[in-house]
Short mmCIF file of C-alpha atoms in Angstrom, two decimals:
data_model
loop_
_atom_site.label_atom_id
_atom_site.label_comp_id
_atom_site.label_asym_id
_atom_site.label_seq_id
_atom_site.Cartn_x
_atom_site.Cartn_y
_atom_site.Cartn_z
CA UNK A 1 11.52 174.70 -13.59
CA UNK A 2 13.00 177.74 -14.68
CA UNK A 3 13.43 178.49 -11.25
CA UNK A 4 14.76 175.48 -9.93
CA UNK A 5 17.60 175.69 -12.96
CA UNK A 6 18.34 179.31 -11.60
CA UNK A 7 18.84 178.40 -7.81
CA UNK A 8 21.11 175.83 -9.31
CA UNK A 9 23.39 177.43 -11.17
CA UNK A 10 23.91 180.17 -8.34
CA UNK A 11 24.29 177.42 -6.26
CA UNK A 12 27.47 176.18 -8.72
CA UNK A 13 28.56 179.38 -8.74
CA UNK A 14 29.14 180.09 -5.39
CA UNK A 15 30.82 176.57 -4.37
CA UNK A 16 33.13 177.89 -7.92
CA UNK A 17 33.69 181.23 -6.40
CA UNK A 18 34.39 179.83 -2.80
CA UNK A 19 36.77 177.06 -4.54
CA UNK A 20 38.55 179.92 -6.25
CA UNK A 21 39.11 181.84 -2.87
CA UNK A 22 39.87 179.22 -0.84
CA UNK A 23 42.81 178.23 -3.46
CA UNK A 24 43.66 181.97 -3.96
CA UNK A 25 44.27 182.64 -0.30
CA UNK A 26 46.37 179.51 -0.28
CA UNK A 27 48.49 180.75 -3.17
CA UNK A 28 49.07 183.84 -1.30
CA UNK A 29 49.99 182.41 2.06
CA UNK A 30 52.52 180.10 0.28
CA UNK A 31 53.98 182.98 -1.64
CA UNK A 32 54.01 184.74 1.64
CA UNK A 33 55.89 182.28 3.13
CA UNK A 34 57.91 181.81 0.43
CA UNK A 35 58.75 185.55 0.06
CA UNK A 36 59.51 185.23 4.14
CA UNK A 37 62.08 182.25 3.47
CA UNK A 38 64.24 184.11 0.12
CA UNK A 39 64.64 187.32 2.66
CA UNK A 40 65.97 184.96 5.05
CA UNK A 41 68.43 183.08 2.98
CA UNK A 42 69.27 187.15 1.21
CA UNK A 43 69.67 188.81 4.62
CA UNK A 44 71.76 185.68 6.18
CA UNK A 45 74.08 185.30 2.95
CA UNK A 46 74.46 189.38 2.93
CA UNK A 47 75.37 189.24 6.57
CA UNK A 48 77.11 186.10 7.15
CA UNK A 49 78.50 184.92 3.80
CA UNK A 50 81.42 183.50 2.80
CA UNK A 51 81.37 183.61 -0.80
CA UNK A 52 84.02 186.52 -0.71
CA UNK A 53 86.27 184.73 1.82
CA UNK A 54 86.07 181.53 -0.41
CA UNK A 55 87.01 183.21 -3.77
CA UNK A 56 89.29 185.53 -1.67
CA UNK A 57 91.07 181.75 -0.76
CA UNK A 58 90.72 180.65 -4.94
CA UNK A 59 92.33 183.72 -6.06
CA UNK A 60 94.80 184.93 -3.77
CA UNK A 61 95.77 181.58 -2.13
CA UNK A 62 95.57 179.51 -5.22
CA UNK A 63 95.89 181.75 -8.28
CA UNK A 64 95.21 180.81 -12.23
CA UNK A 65 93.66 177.11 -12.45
CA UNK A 66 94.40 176.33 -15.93
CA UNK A 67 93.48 172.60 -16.51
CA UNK A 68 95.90 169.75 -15.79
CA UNK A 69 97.82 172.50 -13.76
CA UNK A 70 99.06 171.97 -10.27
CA UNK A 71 97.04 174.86 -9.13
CA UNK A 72 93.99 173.24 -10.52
CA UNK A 73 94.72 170.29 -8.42
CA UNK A 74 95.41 172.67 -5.43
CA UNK A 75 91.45 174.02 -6.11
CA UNK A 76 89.59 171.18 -6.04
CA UNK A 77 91.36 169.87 -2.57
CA UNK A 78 90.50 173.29 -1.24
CA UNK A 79 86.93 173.11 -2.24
CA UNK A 80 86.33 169.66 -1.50
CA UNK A 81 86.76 170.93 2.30
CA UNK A 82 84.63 173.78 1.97
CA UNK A 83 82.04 172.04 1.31
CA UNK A 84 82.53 169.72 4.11
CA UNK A 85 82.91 172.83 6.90
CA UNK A 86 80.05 173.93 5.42
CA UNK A 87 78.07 170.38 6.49
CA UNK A 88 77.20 169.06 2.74
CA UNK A 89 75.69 165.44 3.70
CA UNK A 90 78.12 164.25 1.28
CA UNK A 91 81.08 165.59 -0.86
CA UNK A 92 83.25 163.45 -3.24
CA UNK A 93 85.40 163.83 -6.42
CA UNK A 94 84.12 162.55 -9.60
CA UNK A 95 87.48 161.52 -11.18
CA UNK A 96 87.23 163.07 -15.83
CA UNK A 97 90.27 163.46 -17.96
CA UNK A 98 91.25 166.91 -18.38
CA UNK A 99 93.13 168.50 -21.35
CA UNK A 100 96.57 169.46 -20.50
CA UNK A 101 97.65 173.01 -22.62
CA UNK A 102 100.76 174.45 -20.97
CA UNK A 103 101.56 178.10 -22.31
CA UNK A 104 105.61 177.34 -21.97
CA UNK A 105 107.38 180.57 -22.24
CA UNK A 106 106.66 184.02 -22.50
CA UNK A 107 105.20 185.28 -25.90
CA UNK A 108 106.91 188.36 -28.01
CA UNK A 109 105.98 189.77 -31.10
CA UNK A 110 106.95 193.13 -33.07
CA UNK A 111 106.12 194.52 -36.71
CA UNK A 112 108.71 196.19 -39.06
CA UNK A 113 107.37 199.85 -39.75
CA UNK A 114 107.89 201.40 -42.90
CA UNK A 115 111.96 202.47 -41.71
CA UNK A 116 112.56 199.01 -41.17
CA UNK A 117 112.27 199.74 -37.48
CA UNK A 118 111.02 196.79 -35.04
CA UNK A 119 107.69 197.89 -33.28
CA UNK A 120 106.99 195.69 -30.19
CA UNK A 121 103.34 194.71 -29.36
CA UNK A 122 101.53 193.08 -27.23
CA UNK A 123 100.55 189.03 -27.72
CA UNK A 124 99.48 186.15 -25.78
CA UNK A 125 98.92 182.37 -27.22
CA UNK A 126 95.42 181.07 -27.16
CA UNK A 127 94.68 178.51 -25.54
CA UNK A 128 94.94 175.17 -27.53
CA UNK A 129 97.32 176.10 -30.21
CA UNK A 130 100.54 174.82 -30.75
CA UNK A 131 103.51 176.88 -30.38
CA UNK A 132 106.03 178.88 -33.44
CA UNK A 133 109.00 176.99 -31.67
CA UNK A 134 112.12 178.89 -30.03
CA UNK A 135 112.76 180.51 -33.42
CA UNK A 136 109.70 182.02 -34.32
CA UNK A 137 108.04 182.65 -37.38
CA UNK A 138 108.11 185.65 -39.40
CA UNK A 139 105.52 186.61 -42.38
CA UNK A 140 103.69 189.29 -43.61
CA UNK A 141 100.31 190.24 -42.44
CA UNK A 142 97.27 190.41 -44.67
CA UNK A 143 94.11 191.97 -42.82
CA UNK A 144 90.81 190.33 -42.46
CA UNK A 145 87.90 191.88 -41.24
CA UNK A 146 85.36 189.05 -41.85
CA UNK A 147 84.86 185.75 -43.14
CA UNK A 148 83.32 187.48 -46.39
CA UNK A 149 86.76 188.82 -46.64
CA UNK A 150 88.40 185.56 -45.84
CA UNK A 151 87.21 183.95 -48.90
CA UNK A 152 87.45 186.58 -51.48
CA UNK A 153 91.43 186.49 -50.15
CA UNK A 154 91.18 183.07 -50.89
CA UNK A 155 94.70 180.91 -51.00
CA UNK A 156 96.40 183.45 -53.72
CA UNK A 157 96.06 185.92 -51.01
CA UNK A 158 96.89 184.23 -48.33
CA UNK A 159 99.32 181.70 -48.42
CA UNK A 160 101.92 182.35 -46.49
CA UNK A 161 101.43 184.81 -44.73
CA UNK A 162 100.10 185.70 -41.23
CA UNK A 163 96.18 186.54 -41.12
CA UNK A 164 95.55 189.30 -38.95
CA UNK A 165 91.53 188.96 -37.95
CA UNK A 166 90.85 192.92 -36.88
CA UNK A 167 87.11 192.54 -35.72
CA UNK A 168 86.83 195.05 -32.82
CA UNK A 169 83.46 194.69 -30.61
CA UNK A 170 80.35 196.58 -31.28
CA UNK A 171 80.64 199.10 -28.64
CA UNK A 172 76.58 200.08 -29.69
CA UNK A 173 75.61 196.94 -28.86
CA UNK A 174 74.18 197.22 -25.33
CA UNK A 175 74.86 193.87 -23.64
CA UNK A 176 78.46 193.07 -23.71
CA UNK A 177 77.60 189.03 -24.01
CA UNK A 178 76.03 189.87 -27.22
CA UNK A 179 79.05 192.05 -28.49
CA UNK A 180 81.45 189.28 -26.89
CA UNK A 181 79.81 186.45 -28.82
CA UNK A 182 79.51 187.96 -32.10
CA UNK A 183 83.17 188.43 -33.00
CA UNK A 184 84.38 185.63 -30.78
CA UNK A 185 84.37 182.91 -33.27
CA UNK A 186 86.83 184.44 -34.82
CA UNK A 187 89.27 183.96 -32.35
CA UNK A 188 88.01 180.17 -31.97
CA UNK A 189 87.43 179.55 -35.69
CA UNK A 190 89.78 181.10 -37.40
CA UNK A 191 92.65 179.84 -37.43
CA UNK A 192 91.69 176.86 -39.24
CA UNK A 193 89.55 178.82 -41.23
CA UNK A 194 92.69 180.91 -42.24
CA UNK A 195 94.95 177.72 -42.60
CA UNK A 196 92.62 176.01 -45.11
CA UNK A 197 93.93 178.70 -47.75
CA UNK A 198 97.56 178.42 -46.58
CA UNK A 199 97.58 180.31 -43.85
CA UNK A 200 101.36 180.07 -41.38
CA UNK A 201 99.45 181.76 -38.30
CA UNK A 202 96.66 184.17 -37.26
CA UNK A 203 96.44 186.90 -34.97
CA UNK A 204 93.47 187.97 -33.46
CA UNK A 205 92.18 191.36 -32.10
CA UNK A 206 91.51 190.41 -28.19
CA UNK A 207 87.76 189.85 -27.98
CA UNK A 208 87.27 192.52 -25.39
CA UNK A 209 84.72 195.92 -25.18
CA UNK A 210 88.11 197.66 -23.94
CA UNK A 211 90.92 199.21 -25.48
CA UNK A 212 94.36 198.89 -23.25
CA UNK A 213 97.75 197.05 -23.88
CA UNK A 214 96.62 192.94 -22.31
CA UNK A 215 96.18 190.62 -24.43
CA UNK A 216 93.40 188.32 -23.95
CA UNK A 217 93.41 184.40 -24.16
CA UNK A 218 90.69 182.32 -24.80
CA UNK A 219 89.73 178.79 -26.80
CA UNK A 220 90.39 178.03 -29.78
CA UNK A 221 89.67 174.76 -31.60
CA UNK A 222 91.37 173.26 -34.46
CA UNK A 223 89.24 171.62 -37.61
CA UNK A 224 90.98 168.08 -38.09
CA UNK A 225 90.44 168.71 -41.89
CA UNK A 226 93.12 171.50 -41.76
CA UNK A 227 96.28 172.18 -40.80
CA UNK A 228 97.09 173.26 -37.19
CA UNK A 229 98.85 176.41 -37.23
CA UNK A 230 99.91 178.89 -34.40
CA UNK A 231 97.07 181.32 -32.93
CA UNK A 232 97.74 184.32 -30.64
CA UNK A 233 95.65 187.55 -29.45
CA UNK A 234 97.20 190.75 -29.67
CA UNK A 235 96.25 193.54 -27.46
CA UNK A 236 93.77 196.36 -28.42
CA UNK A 237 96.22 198.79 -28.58
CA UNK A 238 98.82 196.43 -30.53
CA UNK A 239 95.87 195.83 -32.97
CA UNK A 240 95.13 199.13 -33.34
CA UNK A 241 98.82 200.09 -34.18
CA UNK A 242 99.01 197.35 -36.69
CA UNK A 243 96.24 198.84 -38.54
CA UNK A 244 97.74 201.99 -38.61
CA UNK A 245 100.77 200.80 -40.01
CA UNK A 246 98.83 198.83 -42.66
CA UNK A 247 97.50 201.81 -44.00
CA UNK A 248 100.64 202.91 -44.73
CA UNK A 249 102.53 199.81 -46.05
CA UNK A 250 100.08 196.68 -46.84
CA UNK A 251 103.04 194.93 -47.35
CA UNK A 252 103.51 194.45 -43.37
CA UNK A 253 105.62 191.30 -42.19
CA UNK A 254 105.50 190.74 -38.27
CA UNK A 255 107.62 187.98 -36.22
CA UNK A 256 105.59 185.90 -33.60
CA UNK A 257 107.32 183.53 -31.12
CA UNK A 258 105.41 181.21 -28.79
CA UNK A 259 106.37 177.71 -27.32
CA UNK A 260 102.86 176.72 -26.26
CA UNK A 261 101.63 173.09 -26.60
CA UNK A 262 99.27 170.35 -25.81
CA UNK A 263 100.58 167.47 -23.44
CA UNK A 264 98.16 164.59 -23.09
CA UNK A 265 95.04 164.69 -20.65
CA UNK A 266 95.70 164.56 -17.36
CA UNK A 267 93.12 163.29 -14.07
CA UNK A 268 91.16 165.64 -12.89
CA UNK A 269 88.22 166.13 -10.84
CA UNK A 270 84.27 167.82 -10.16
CA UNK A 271 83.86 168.19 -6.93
CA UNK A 272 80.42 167.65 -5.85
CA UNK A 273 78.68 168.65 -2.63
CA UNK A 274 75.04 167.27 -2.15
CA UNK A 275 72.21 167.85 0.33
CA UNK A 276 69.87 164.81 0.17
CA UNK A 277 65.92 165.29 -0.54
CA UNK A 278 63.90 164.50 1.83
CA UNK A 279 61.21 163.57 -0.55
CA UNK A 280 62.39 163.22 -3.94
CA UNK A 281 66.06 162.09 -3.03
CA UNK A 282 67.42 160.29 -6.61
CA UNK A 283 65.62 163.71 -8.29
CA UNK A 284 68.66 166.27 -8.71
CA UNK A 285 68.60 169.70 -8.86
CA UNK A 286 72.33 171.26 -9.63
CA UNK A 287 73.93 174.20 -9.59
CA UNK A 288 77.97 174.95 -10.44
CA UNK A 289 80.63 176.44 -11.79
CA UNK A 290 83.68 175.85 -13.95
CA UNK A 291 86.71 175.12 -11.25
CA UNK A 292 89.38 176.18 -13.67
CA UNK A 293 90.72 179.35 -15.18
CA UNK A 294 92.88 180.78 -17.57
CA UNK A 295 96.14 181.29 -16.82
CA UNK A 296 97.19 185.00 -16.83
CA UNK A 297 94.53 186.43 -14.29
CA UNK A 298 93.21 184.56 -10.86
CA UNK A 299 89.93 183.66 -12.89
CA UNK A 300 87.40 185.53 -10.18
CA UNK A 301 84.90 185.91 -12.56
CA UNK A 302 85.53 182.92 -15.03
CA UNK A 303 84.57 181.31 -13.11
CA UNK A 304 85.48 181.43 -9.25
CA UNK A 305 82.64 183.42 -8.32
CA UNK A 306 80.04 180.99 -9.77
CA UNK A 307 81.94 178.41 -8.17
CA UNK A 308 81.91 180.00 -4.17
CA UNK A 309 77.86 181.40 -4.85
CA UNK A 310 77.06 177.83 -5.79
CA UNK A 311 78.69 176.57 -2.39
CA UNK A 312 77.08 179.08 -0.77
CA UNK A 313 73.77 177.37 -0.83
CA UNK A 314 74.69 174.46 0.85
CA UNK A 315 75.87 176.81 3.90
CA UNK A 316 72.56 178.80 3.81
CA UNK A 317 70.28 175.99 3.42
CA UNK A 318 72.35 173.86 6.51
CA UNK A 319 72.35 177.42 8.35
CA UNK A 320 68.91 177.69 7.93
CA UNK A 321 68.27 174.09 8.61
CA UNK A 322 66.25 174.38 4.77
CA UNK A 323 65.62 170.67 3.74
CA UNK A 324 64.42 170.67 0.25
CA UNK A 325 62.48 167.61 -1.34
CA UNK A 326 64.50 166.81 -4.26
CA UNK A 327 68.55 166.22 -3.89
#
């Protein structure tokens, strides 16, 4: 018996460790052919691409495609058709309201220096906020370095006057997202942080790991609860300027003019390129990009390049003649 229980379980053993090689070999041949098929679609995209082209057509040929713009418009026509030279098995527009934030004129903004002497810097609106109006607005500046700060100012402090959030990025942190999205809420939070103790504006350090004389935009969102109040970025060099001249007179006033505002939404579009499954065809797998940019650069980064690499897989995969299983 004991013998018969021994030839058994070498028996099980062997049909186990035959099993495991049989599905081991299979796992390798599959990843062999699936390592085969990425240096495919990587050597035909690196050789035949038109991801540059595309963006090249987005940024030069279009420009900025700030939402509810006419450039915006201009975009999604121009990418509908890629899509469609590139053989998509179907393209269409799914029609969304947009918001509609127009800039208006060009921004100015300067600092009285100790001398009384006006000191020019650097500013751009943010996107979302309402505008000074042609005349301006003039206060003085009280510094804020973080929201610890913010509240021991408190409304005695603050009302009044213009709240200048000086938060430069951590230039020790190593990934730039990280340094980006630590200090970036207080562009988008505070001026209604600010304006719930009385705040008239804010001005934000750019949220940038560079220091050079462009101001950057970005969102900001206004808390209902509070009043809306105007919101601009001031360039790294302005900022650092207007620190210096803090240090020698913290009774600082600065005059900000901007005529942005907020018309109402506007139709706009995703445009949405699809290669049926062959298997699993309602089962969809997507990939994208935002269409639209900020206004003051062509937006090849934010986000025109995520845009033209998602397209590119529908060329490479109808190049290819790839079908995959789900849509």
């Amino acid at each position: 018996m004991i013998t018969l229980a021994s030839d058994k379980n070498n028996f099980m053993k062997i049909i186990f460790l035959a099993t495991y090689f049989t599905a081991l070999s299979g796992m390798v041949n599959a990843q062999n052919n699936d390592s085969i098929m990425f240096r495919k679609i990587a050597g035909n995209i690196l050789s035949k691409g038109t991801a540059y082209d595309n963006l090249r057509m987005l940024t030069k040929q279009i420009g900025a495609r700030l939402s509810g713009s006419l450039q915006q418009q201009k975009a999604e026509k121009a990418t509908f058709q890629m899509m469609k030279d590139m053989g998509a098995d179907t393209v269409y527009f799914q029609e969304c309201m947009v918001p509609h934030w127009v800039r208006g004129e060009k921004e100015m903004a300067y600092y009285l220096s100790a001398d009384g002497k006006k000191m020019p810097v650097s500013i751009c609106a943010l996107g979302n906020s309402i505008g000074t109006g042609k005349n301006g607005l003039k206060a003085n500046i009280v510094e804020v370095r973080s929201w610890k700060e913010l509240v021991e100012y408190g409304e005695k402090g603050i009302k009044g006057k213009i709240v200048f959030f000086n938060t430069p990025m951590d230039q020790q942190i190593i990934s730039p997202a990280d340094g980006y999205s630590e200090i970036r809420e207080y562009r988008s939070e505070g001026p209604s942080r600010a304006a719930k103790y009385g705040a008239v504006a804010t001005v934000v350090r750019s949220v940038a790991s560079n220091t050079d004389d462009r101001p950057h935009t970005g969102q900001m969102t206004y808390n209902d609860s509070f009043p809306k109040i105007p919101a601009v970025a001031v360039s790294g060099i302005g900022a650092d300027a207007m620190e210096a001249a803090l240090r020698k007179n913290n009774s600082l006033s600065i005059f900000i003019r901007t005529t942005s505002e907020t018309l109402p939404d506007v139709v706009g579009h995703n445009v949405i390129g699809e290669i049926r499954g062959s298997s699993f065809a309602n089962e969809i797998i997507t990939v994208g990009g935002h269409l639209d940019s900020w206004d003051l650069a062509e937006g090849a980064h934010d986000d025109g390049s995520g845009c033209v690499q998602s397209m590119e897989l529908i060329r490479v995969f109808k190049t290819l003649g790839i079908r995959p299983k789900h849509t």
